[in-house]
Amino acid sequence: MASKHYVCERCGGLAEICHHKTYITPQNIHDSSVTLSWSNLEAVCRTCHQHEHYSNTEVCVEGLTFDASGNFVRIPPGAPSS
Ligand SMILES: [Zn+2]
Ligand SMILES: [Zn+2]
């Protein structure tokens, strides 16, 4: 974040969130090449981060989605997954 001077890489606003271009999943969360790789990180503001995760589909990983705080939550069984 500091390397980007806290500037959103998309709109130039105040970057508050470090977005992982490759979404973090239970399978790769311990893989430092994904979670810590500079090339996988993008400094974005809240608005752009919301757009990234909510624009096309709310589901990034099958069976998982994000809540309003950007945390992973499990989709309840039986709920539509897409
Ligand atoms: Zn932005
Ligand atoms: Zn993100």
PDB file of C-alpha atoms and ligand atoms in Angstrom:
ATOM      1  CA  MET A   1       0.000   0.000   0.000  1.00  0.00           C
ATOM      2  CA  ALA A   2       2.751   2.437   0.907  1.00  0.00           C
ATOM      3  CA  SER A   3       4.506   1.618  -2.368  1.00  0.00           C
ATOM      4  CA  LYS A   4       1.448   2.927  -4.178  1.00  0.00           C
ATOM      5  CA  HIS A   5       1.307   5.988  -1.918  1.00  0.00           C
ATOM      6  CA  TYR A   6      -2.192   4.895  -0.926  1.00  0.00           C
ATOM      7  CA  VAL A   7      -3.532   5.932  -4.309  1.00  0.00           C
ATOM      8  CA  CYS A   8      -6.191   3.779  -5.900  1.00  0.00           C
ATOM      9  CA  GLU A   9      -4.742   2.202  -9.035  1.00  0.00           C
ATOM     10  CA  ARG A  10      -8.095   2.446 -10.767  1.00  0.00           C
ATOM     11  CA  CYS A  11      -9.598   5.845  -9.977  1.00  0.00           C
ATOM     12  CA  GLY A  12      -6.820   7.712  -8.199  1.00  0.00           C
ATOM     13  CA  GLY A  13      -8.809   7.968  -4.981  1.00  0.00           C
ATOM     14  CA  LEU A  14      -7.671   7.051  -1.501  1.00  0.00           C
ATOM     15  CA  ALA A  15      -6.646   3.413  -1.525  1.00  0.00           C
ATOM     16  CA  GLU A  16      -7.849   1.693   1.609  1.00  0.00           C
ATOM     17  CA  ILE A  17      -7.838  -1.916   0.540  1.00  0.00           C
ATOM     18  CA  CYS A  18      -5.179  -4.257  -0.747  1.00  0.00           C
ATOM     19  CA  HIS A  19      -6.995  -6.345  -3.299  1.00  0.00           C
ATOM     20  CA  HIS A  20      -5.715  -9.747  -4.352  1.00  0.00           C
ATOM     21  CA  LYS A  21      -6.136 -10.135  -8.089  1.00  0.00           C
ATOM     22  CA  THR A  22      -6.166 -13.864  -7.600  1.00  0.00           C
ATOM     23  CA  TYR A  23      -8.913 -14.320  -5.069  1.00  0.00           C
ATOM     24  CA  ILE A  24      -7.851 -15.922  -1.848  1.00  0.00           C
ATOM     25  CA  THR A  25      -9.445 -19.306  -1.369  1.00  0.00           C
ATOM     26  CA  PRO A  26      -9.147 -21.953   1.329  1.00  0.00           C
ATOM     27  CA  GLN A  27      -6.939 -23.838  -1.124  1.00  0.00           C
ATOM     28  CA  ASN A  28      -4.397 -21.074  -1.711  1.00  0.00           C
ATOM     29  CA  ILE A  29      -4.558 -18.990   1.459  1.00  0.00           C
ATOM     30  CA  HIS A  30      -1.340 -20.548   2.747  1.00  0.00           C
ATOM     31  CA  ASP A  31       0.404 -20.093  -0.607  1.00  0.00           C
ATOM     32  CA  SER A  32       2.580 -17.029  -0.125  1.00  0.00           C
ATOM     33  CA  SER A  33       3.054 -16.695  -3.883  1.00  0.00           C
ATOM     34  CA  VAL A  34      -0.630 -15.838  -4.027  1.00  0.00           C
ATOM     35  CA  THR A  35      -1.255 -14.017  -0.772  1.00  0.00           C
ATOM     36  CA  LEU A  36       1.991 -12.038  -0.607  1.00  0.00           C
ATOM     37  CA  SER A  37       3.080 -11.699  -4.217  1.00  0.00           C
ATOM     38  CA  TRP A  38       3.387  -8.078  -5.270  1.00  0.00           C
ATOM     39  CA  SER A  39       2.143  -8.929  -8.735  1.00  0.00           C
ATOM     40  CA  ASN A  40      -1.035 -10.250  -7.196  1.00  0.00           C
ATOM     41  CA  LEU A  41      -1.753  -7.159  -5.148  1.00  0.00           C
ATOM     42  CA  GLU A  42      -3.575  -4.032  -6.184  1.00  0.00           C
ATOM     43  CA  ALA A  43      -4.172  -0.945  -4.055  1.00  0.00           C
ATOM     44  CA  VAL A  44      -7.774   0.142  -4.516  1.00  0.00           C
ATOM     45  CA  CYS A  45     -10.303   2.350  -2.804  1.00  0.00           C
ATOM     46  CA  ARG A  46     -13.439   0.902  -1.251  1.00  0.00           C
ATOM     47  CA  THR A  47     -15.586   1.799  -4.229  1.00  0.00           C
ATOM     48  CA  CYS A  48     -13.364   0.117  -6.781  1.00  0.00           C
ATOM     49  CA  HIS A  49     -12.945  -2.869  -4.505  1.00  0.00           C
ATOM     50  CA  GLN A  50     -16.692  -3.249  -4.214  1.00  0.00           C
ATOM     51  CA  HIS A  51     -16.985  -3.061  -7.989  1.00  0.00           C
ATOM     52  CA  GLU A  52     -14.285  -5.667  -8.387  1.00  0.00           C
ATOM     53  CA  HIS A  53     -16.130  -8.136  -6.227  1.00  0.00           C
ATOM     54  CA  TYR A  54     -19.754  -7.291  -6.859  1.00  0.00           C
ATOM     55  CA  SER A  55     -19.993  -6.027 -10.432  1.00  0.00           C
ATOM     56  CA  ASN A  56     -20.350  -9.254 -12.368  1.00  0.00           C
ATOM     57  CA  THR A  57     -21.115 -11.932  -9.861  1.00  0.00           C
ATOM     58  CA  GLU A  58     -21.141 -11.975  -6.110  1.00  0.00           C
ATOM     59  CA  VAL A  59     -19.632 -15.418  -6.108  1.00  0.00           C
ATOM     60  CA  CYS A  60     -15.873 -15.594  -6.527  1.00  0.00           C
ATOM     61  CA  VAL A  61     -15.386 -19.161  -5.422  1.00  0.00           C
ATOM     62  CA  GLU A  62     -17.927 -21.874  -5.623  1.00  0.00           C
ATOM     63  CA  GLY A  63     -19.657 -22.149  -2.272  1.00  0.00           C
ATOM     64  CA  LEU A  64     -18.113 -18.931  -0.988  1.00  0.00           C
ATOM     65  CA  THR A  65     -19.072 -15.312  -1.327  1.00  0.00           C
ATOM     66  CA  PHE A  66     -18.200 -12.017   0.293  1.00  0.00           C
ATOM     67  CA  ASP A  67     -20.277 -10.230   2.875  1.00  0.00           C
ATOM     68  CA  ALA A  68     -20.514  -6.443   3.010  1.00  0.00           C
ATOM     69  CA  SER A  69     -17.260  -6.250   4.944  1.00  0.00           C
ATOM     70  CA  GLY A  70     -15.342  -8.206   2.336  1.00  0.00           C
ATOM     71  CA  ASN A  71     -15.084 -11.324   4.445  1.00  0.00           C
ATOM     72  CA  PHE A  72     -15.597 -14.790   3.081  1.00  0.00           C
ATOM     73  CA  VAL A  73     -18.884 -16.303   4.032  1.00  0.00           C
ATOM     74  CA  ARG A  74     -20.151 -19.709   3.104  1.00  0.00           C
ATOM     75  CA  ILE A  75     -23.291 -19.798   1.010  1.00  0.00           C
ATOM     76  CA  PRO A  76     -25.968 -21.688   2.915  1.00  0.00           C
ATOM     77  CA  PRO A  77     -26.715 -25.092   1.394  1.00  0.00           C
ATOM     78  CA  GLY A  78     -29.603 -24.858  -1.011  1.00  0.00           C
ATOM     79  CA  ALA A  79     -29.028 -21.208  -1.860  1.00  0.00           C
ATOM     80  CA  PRO A  80     -28.489 -20.449  -5.525  1.00  0.00           C
ATOM     81  CA  SER A  81     -24.759 -20.385  -6.205  1.00  0.00           C
ATOM     82  CA  SER A  82     -24.839 -18.026  -9.138  1.00  0.00           C
TER      83      SER A  82
HETATM   84 ZN    ZN B   1     -10.830   3.572  -6.851  1.00  0.00          ZN
HETATM   85 ZN    ZN B   2     -10.446  -7.801  -3.251  1.00  0.00          ZN
END
